[in-house]
């Protein structure tokens, strides 16, 4: 059996999980960061080696996964990028995610949250950000309760 090896069901499943994670992470991270995330999670490449930029790139190319590209045309952003776009803090973005005002995905621990760029323009999101700006008081209703609960 030169050059090939049999794969167990576990190995095939593990490869599928790693491939899915790389596909998701490539939307918001360069290959070097993807490698670091996979290593923190304890995943190894096919020959039980740790991940590096070259191994991630090779797997991406083999599976026709597009590389991460910086720029405003990307449909997905990280939590930090979302905070920059909205001109607010990461804490405000995290709170909106927790309160389900801003849809976001977090595929695994140690991976960044991914947020669709278009969701940043939702009326609830923009209203929350405006109300959460430092020095501003939360908008109130006629009975003096906050317009945005738990702010």
Coordinates of N, CA and C in Angstrom, one line a residue:
X1 N 0.8 -1.2 0.0 CA 0.0 0.0 0.0 C 0.9 1.2 0.0
X2 N 1.6 1.5 -1.0 CA 2.5 2.6 -1.0 C 1.7 3.9 -1.3
X3 N 1.9 4.9 -0.5 CA 1.3 6.2 -0.8 C -0.1 6.4 -0.4
X4 N -0.8 5.3 0.0 CA -2.2 5.5 0.4 C -2.5 4.8 1.7
X5 N -3.5 5.1 2.3 CA -3.9 4.5 3.6 C -5.4 4.4 3.7
X6 N -5.9 3.5 4.4 CA -7.3 3.3 4.6 C -7.8 4.3 5.6
X7 N -9.0 4.8 5.5 CA -9.6 5.7 6.4 C -10.8 5.1 7.1
X8 N -10.8 5.3 8.4 CA -11.9 4.9 9.2 C -13.1 5.9 9.1
X9 N -14.3 5.5 9.5 CA -15.4 6.4 9.5 C -15.1 7.6 10.3
X10 N -14.4 7.4 11.4 CA -14.0 8.6 12.3 C -13.2 9.5 11.5
X11 N -12.2 9.0 10.8 CA -11.2 9.9 10.1 C -12.0 10.6 9.0
X12 N -12.9 10.0 8.3 CA -13.7 10.6 7.2 C -14.5 11.7 7.8
X13 N -15.2 11.5 9.0 CA -16.0 12.5 9.6 C -15.1 13.6 10.1
X14 N -14.0 13.4 10.7 CA -13.0 14.4 11.1 C -12.6 15.3 10.0
X15 N -12.3 14.7 8.8 CA -11.9 15.4 7.7 C -13.0 16.3 7.2
X16 N -14.3 15.8 7.2 CA -15.4 16.6 6.8 C -15.6 17.8 7.7
X17 N -15.4 17.6 9.0 CA -15.6 18.7 10.0 C -14.5 19.7 9.8
X18 N -13.3 19.3 9.6 CA -12.2 20.3 9.4 C -12.4 21.0 8.0
X19 N -12.8 20.3 7.0 CA -13.1 21.0 5.7 C -14.2 22.0 5.9
X20 N -15.3 21.7 6.6 CA -16.4 22.7 6.8 C -15.9 23.9 7.6
X21 N -15.1 23.6 8.6 CA -14.6 24.7 9.4 C -13.7 25.6 8.6
X22 N -12.8 25.1 7.7 CA -12.0 25.9 6.9 C -12.8 26.7 5.9
X23 N -13.9 26.1 5.4 CA -14.8 26.8 4.4 C -15.4 28.0 5.1
X24 N -15.8 27.8 6.3 CA -16.5 28.9 7.1 C -15.5 30.0 7.5
X25 N -14.3 29.5 8.0 CA -13.3 30.5 8.5 C -12.7 31.3 7.4
X26 N -12.6 30.7 6.2 CA -12.0 31.4 5.1 C -12.8 32.6 4.6
X27 N -14.0 32.7 5.1 CA -14.8 33.9 4.8 C -14.3 35.1 5.5
X28 N -13.7 34.9 6.7 CA -13.3 36.0 7.6 C -11.9 36.0 8.0
X29 N -11.1 35.0 7.7 CA -9.7 34.9 8.2 C -8.7 34.5 7.1
X30 N -7.5 35.0 7.2 CA -6.4 34.4 6.3 C -6.0 33.0 6.8
X31 N -5.3 32.3 5.9 CA -5.0 30.9 6.2 C -4.1 30.8 7.5
X32 N -3.3 31.7 7.8 CA -2.4 31.6 9.0 C -3.3 31.6 10.3
X33 N -4.3 32.4 10.3 CA -5.2 32.5 11.4 C -6.1 31.2 11.5
X34 N -6.5 30.7 10.3 CA -7.3 29.4 10.3 C -6.4 28.3 10.9
X35 N -5.1 28.3 10.6 CA -4.2 27.2 11.1 C -4.1 27.4 12.6
X36 N -4.0 28.6 13.1 CA -3.9 28.8 14.6 C -5.2 28.3 15.3
X37 N -6.4 28.6 14.7 CA -7.6 28.2 15.3 C -7.7 26.6 15.3
X38 N -7.4 26.0 14.2 CA -7.4 24.5 14.2 C -6.5 23.9 15.2
X39 N -5.3 24.5 15.3 CA -4.3 24.0 16.3 C -4.8 24.2 17.7
X40 N -5.4 25.3 18.0 CA -6.0 25.6 19.4 C -7.1 24.5 19.7
X41 N -7.8 24.1 18.7 CA -8.9 23.2 18.9 C -8.4 21.7 18.9
X42 N -7.1 21.5 18.6 CA -6.5 20.2 18.7 C -6.6 19.4 17.5
X43 N -7.0 20.0 16.3 CA -7.1 19.2 15.1 C -5.7 19.1 14.5
X44 N -5.5 18.0 13.8 CA -4.2 17.7 13.1 C -4.6 17.5 11.6
X45 N -3.5 17.7 10.8 CA -3.7 17.4 9.3 C -3.8 15.9 9.1
X46 N -3.9 15.5 7.9 CA -4.1 14.1 7.5 C -3.0 13.2 8.0
X47 N -1.8 13.7 8.1 CA -0.6 12.9 8.5 C -0.2 13.2 10.0
X48 N -1.2 13.6 10.8 CA -1.1 13.9 12.2 C -0.1 15.0 12.5
X49 N 0.0 16.0 11.6 CA 0.9 17.1 11.8 C 0.0 18.3 12.2
X50 N 0.6 19.3 12.9 CA -0.1 20.5 13.2 C -0.4 21.3 11.9
X51 N -1.4 22.2 12.0 CA -1.7 23.0 10.9 C -0.8 24.2 10.7
X52 N -0.5 24.5 9.5 CA 0.2 25.8 9.2 C -0.5 26.4 8.0
X53 N 0.0 27.6 7.6 CA -0.6 28.3 6.5 C -0.6 27.5 5.2
X54 N 0.5 26.8 4.9 CA 0.7 26.0 3.7 C -0.3 24.9 3.7
X55 N -0.5 24.2 4.8 CA -1.4 23.0 4.8 C -2.9 23.5 4.6
X56 N -3.2 24.6 5.3 CA -4.6 25.1 5.1 C -4.8 25.5 3.6
X57 N -3.8 26.2 3.0 CA -3.9 26.6 1.6 C -4.1 25.4 0.7
X58 N -3.3 24.4 1.0 CA -3.4 23.2 0.2 C -4.8 22.6 0.2
X59 N -5.3 22.4 1.5 CA -6.7 21.9 1.6 C -7.7 22.7 1.0
X60 N -7.6 24.1 1.1 CA -8.5 25.0 0.5 C -8.5 24.8 -1.0
X61 N -7.3 24.8 -1.6 CA -7.2 24.7 -3.1 C -7.8 23.3 -3.5
X62 N -7.5 22.2 -2.8 CA -7.9 20.9 -3.2 C -9.5 20.9 -3.2
X63 N -10.1 21.6 -2.2 CA -11.6 21.6 -2.1 C -12.2 22.8 -2.8
X64 N -11.4 23.5 -3.5 CA -12.0 24.7 -4.3 C -12.7 25.7 -3.4
X65 N -12.0 26.0 -2.2 CA -12.6 26.9 -1.3 C -11.8 28.3 -1.5
X66 N -12.6 29.3 -1.8 CA -11.9 30.6 -2.1 C -11.1 31.1 -0.9
X67 N -10.1 31.8 -1.2 CA -9.2 32.4 -0.1 C -9.9 33.6 0.5
X68 N -9.5 33.9 1.7 CA -9.9 35.1 2.4 C -9.5 36.4 1.6
X69 N -10.4 37.3 1.4 CA -10.0 38.5 0.7 C -10.5 39.7 1.5
X70 N -9.6 40.6 1.8 CA -9.9 41.8 2.6 C -10.7 42.8 1.6
X71 N -11.5 43.7 2.2 CA -12.1 44.7 1.4 C -13.6 44.8 1.7
X72 N -14.2 45.9 1.3 CA -15.6 46.2 1.6 C -16.6 45.3 0.8
X73 N -16.1 44.6 -0.2 CA -17.0 43.7 -1.0 C -17.3 42.4 -0.4
X74 N -16.6 42.1 0.7 CA -16.8 40.8 1.4 C -18.2 40.8 2.0
X75 N -19.0 39.7 1.9 CA -20.3 39.7 2.5 C -20.3 39.4 4.0
X76 N -19.2 38.9 4.5 CA -19.1 38.5 5.9 C -18.0 39.3 6.6
X77 N -18.3 39.7 7.9 CA -17.3 40.4 8.7 C -17.2 39.8 10.0
X78 N -16.1 40.1 10.8 CA -16.0 39.6 12.1 C -16.6 40.6 13.1
X79 N -16.7 40.2 14.3 CA -17.3 41.1 15.3 C -16.5 42.4 15.4
X80 N -15.2 42.3 15.4 CA -14.4 43.5 15.5 C -14.6 44.4 14.3
X81 N -14.7 43.8 13.1 CA -14.9 44.6 11.9 C -16.3 45.2 11.9
X82 N -17.3 44.5 12.4 CA -18.7 45.0 12.6 C -18.7 46.3 13.5
X83 N -17.9 46.2 14.6 CA -17.8 47.3 15.5 C -17.2 48.5 14.8
X84 N -16.2 48.3 14.0 CA -15.6 49.4 13.3 C -16.5 50.0 12.3
X85 N -17.3 49.2 11.6 CA -18.2 49.7 10.6 C -19.3 50.5 11.2
X86 N -19.8 50.0 12.4 CA -20.9 50.7 13.1 C -20.4 51.8 14.0
X87 N -19.1 52.0 14.1 CA -18.5 53.0 14.9 C -18.9 52.9 16.4
X88 N -18.8 51.6 16.9 CA -19.2 51.3 18.3 C -18.2 50.4 18.8
X89 N -18.4 49.8 20.0 CA -17.5 48.9 20.6 C -17.9 47.5 20.3
X90 N -16.9 46.6 20.5 CA -17.2 45.1 20.4 C -18.2 44.7 21.4
X91 N -18.2 45.3 22.6 CA -19.1 45.0 23.6 C -20.6 45.2 23.2
X92 N -20.8 46.3 22.5 CA -22.1 46.7 22.0 C -22.6 45.6 20.9
X93 N -21.6 45.3 20.0 CA -22.0 44.3 19.0 C -22.3 42.9 19.7
X94 N -21.5 42.5 20.6 CA -21.7 41.3 21.4 C -23.0 41.3 22.1
X95 N -23.4 42.4 22.6 CA -24.7 42.5 23.3 C -25.8 42.4 22.3
X96 N -25.7 43.0 21.1 CA -26.8 42.9 20.1 C -26.9 41.4 19.7
X97 N -25.8 40.7 19.6 CA -25.8 39.3 19.2 C -26.5 38.5 20.3
X98 N -26.2 38.7 21.5 CA -26.8 38.0 22.6 C -28.3 38.2 22.7
X99 N -28.7 39.5 22.4 CA -30.1 39.8 22.5 C -30.9 39.5 21.2
X100 N -30.2 38.9 20.2 CA -30.8 38.4 19.0 C -31.2 39.6 18.1
X101 N -30.6 40.8 18.3 CA -30.9 41.9 17.4 C -30.0 41.8 16.2
X102 N -28.9 41.2 16.3 CA -27.9 41.1 15.2 C -27.6 39.6 14.9
X103 N -28.1 39.0 13.8 CA -27.8 37.6 13.5 C -26.2 37.4 13.3
X104 N -25.7 36.4 13.9 CA -24.3 36.1 13.8 C -24.1 34.6 13.9
X105 N -23.0 34.1 13.4 CA -22.6 32.7 13.5 C -21.3 32.5 14.2
X106 N -21.2 31.5 15.0 CA -20.0 31.2 15.8 C -19.8 29.6 15.7
X107 N -19.0 29.2 14.7 CA -19.1 27.7 14.4 C -18.4 26.9 15.5
X108 N -17.3 27.4 16.0 CA -16.6 26.6 17.1 C -15.9 27.6 18.1
X109 N -15.6 27.1 19.2 CA -14.8 27.9 20.2 C -13.5 28.3 19.5
X110 N -13.0 29.4 19.8 CA -11.8 30.0 19.3 C -11.9 30.5 17.9
X111 N -13.0 30.4 17.3 CA -13.2 30.9 15.9 C -13.9 32.3 16.1
X112 N -13.7 33.2 15.1 CA -14.4 34.5 15.2 C -15.9 34.3 14.9
X113 N -16.7 35.2 15.5 CA -18.1 35.3 15.1 C -18.1 35.9 13.6
X114 N -19.0 35.4 12.8 CA -19.2 35.9 11.5 C -20.6 36.5 11.4
X115 N -20.6 37.7 10.8 CA -21.8 38.5 10.7 C -21.9 39.0 9.3
X116 N -23.1 38.8 8.7 CA -23.4 39.3 7.4 C -23.3 40.8 7.3
X117 N -22.6 41.4 6.4 CA -22.4 42.8 6.3 C -23.8 43.5 6.2
X118 N -24.7 42.9 5.4 CA -26.0 43.5 5.2 C -26.8 43.6 6.5
X119 N -26.6 42.7 7.4 CA -27.4 42.7 8.7 C -27.0 43.9 9.5
X120 N -25.8 44.5 9.3 CA -25.4 45.7 10.0 C -26.3 46.9 9.8
X121 N -27.0 46.9 8.7 CA -27.9 48.0 8.3 C -29.3 47.9 8.7
X122 N -29.6 46.8 9.5 CA -31.0 46.6 10.0 C -31.4 47.8 10.9
X123 N -32.7 48.1 10.9 CA -33.2 49.2 11.7 C -33.0 49.0 13.2
X124 N -33.2 47.8 13.7 CA -33.0 47.5 15.1 C -31.5 47.7 15.5
X125 N -30.6 47.3 14.6 CA -29.2 47.4 14.9 C -28.8 48.9 14.9
X126 N -29.2 49.6 13.9 CA -28.8 51.0 13.9 C -29.4 51.8 15.0
X127 N -30.6 51.5 15.4 CA -31.3 52.1 16.6 C -30.5 51.8 17.9
X128 N -30.2 50.5 18.0 CA -29.5 50.1 19.2 C -28.1 50.8 19.3
X129 N -27.4 50.9 18.2 CA -26.1 51.5 18.2 C -26.2 53.0 18.6
X130 N -27.2 53.6 18.0 CA -27.4 55.1 18.3 C -27.7 55.3 19.8
X131 N -28.5 54.4 20.3 CA -28.9 54.5 21.7 C -27.7 54.2 22.7
X132 N -26.8 53.3 22.2 CA -25.7 52.9 23.0 C -24.5 53.7 23.0
X133 N -24.5 54.8 22.2 CA -23.3 55.7 22.1 C -23.0 56.3 23.4
X134 N -21.7 56.4 23.8 CA -21.3 57.0 25.1 C -21.9 58.4 25.2
X135 N -22.4 58.7 26.4 CA -22.9 60.0 26.7 C -24.3 60.2 26.3
X136 N -24.9 59.2 25.6 CA -26.3 59.3 25.2 C -27.2 58.5 26.2
X137 N -28.3 59.0 26.4 CA -29.3 58.2 27.2 C -30.1 57.4 26.3
X138 N -30.6 56.3 26.8 CA -31.4 55.4 26.0 C -32.7 56.1 25.7
X139 N -33.3 55.9 24.5 CA -34.6 56.5 24.1 C -35.6 55.9 25.1
X140 N -36.6 56.8 25.5 CA -37.6 56.3 26.4 C -39.0 56.5 25.8
X141 N -39.9 55.7 26.3 CA -41.3 55.8 25.9 C -42.0 56.8 26.8
X142 N -43.3 56.9 26.6 CA -44.1 57.9 27.3 C -44.1 57.6 28.8
X143 N -44.0 56.3 29.2 CA -44.1 56.0 30.7 C -42.6 56.0 31.3
X144 N -41.7 56.6 30.6 CA -40.3 56.7 31.0 C -39.5 55.4 31.1
X145 N -40.0 54.3 30.5 CA -39.2 53.1 30.5 C -38.4 53.1 29.2
X146 N -37.2 52.4 29.3 CA -36.3 52.4 28.1 C -37.0 51.8 26.9
X147 N -36.8 52.4 25.7 CA -37.3 51.9 24.5 C -36.7 50.6 24.1
X148 N -35.4 50.5 24.5 CA -34.7 49.2 24.3 C -34.5 48.6 25.6
X149 N -35.2 47.4 25.9 CA -35.1 46.8 27.2 C -33.7 46.3 27.5
X150 N -33.3 46.3 28.8 CA -32.1 45.8 29.3 C -30.9 46.6 28.8
X151 N -31.0 47.9 28.4 CA -29.9 48.7 28.0 C -29.2 49.3 29.1

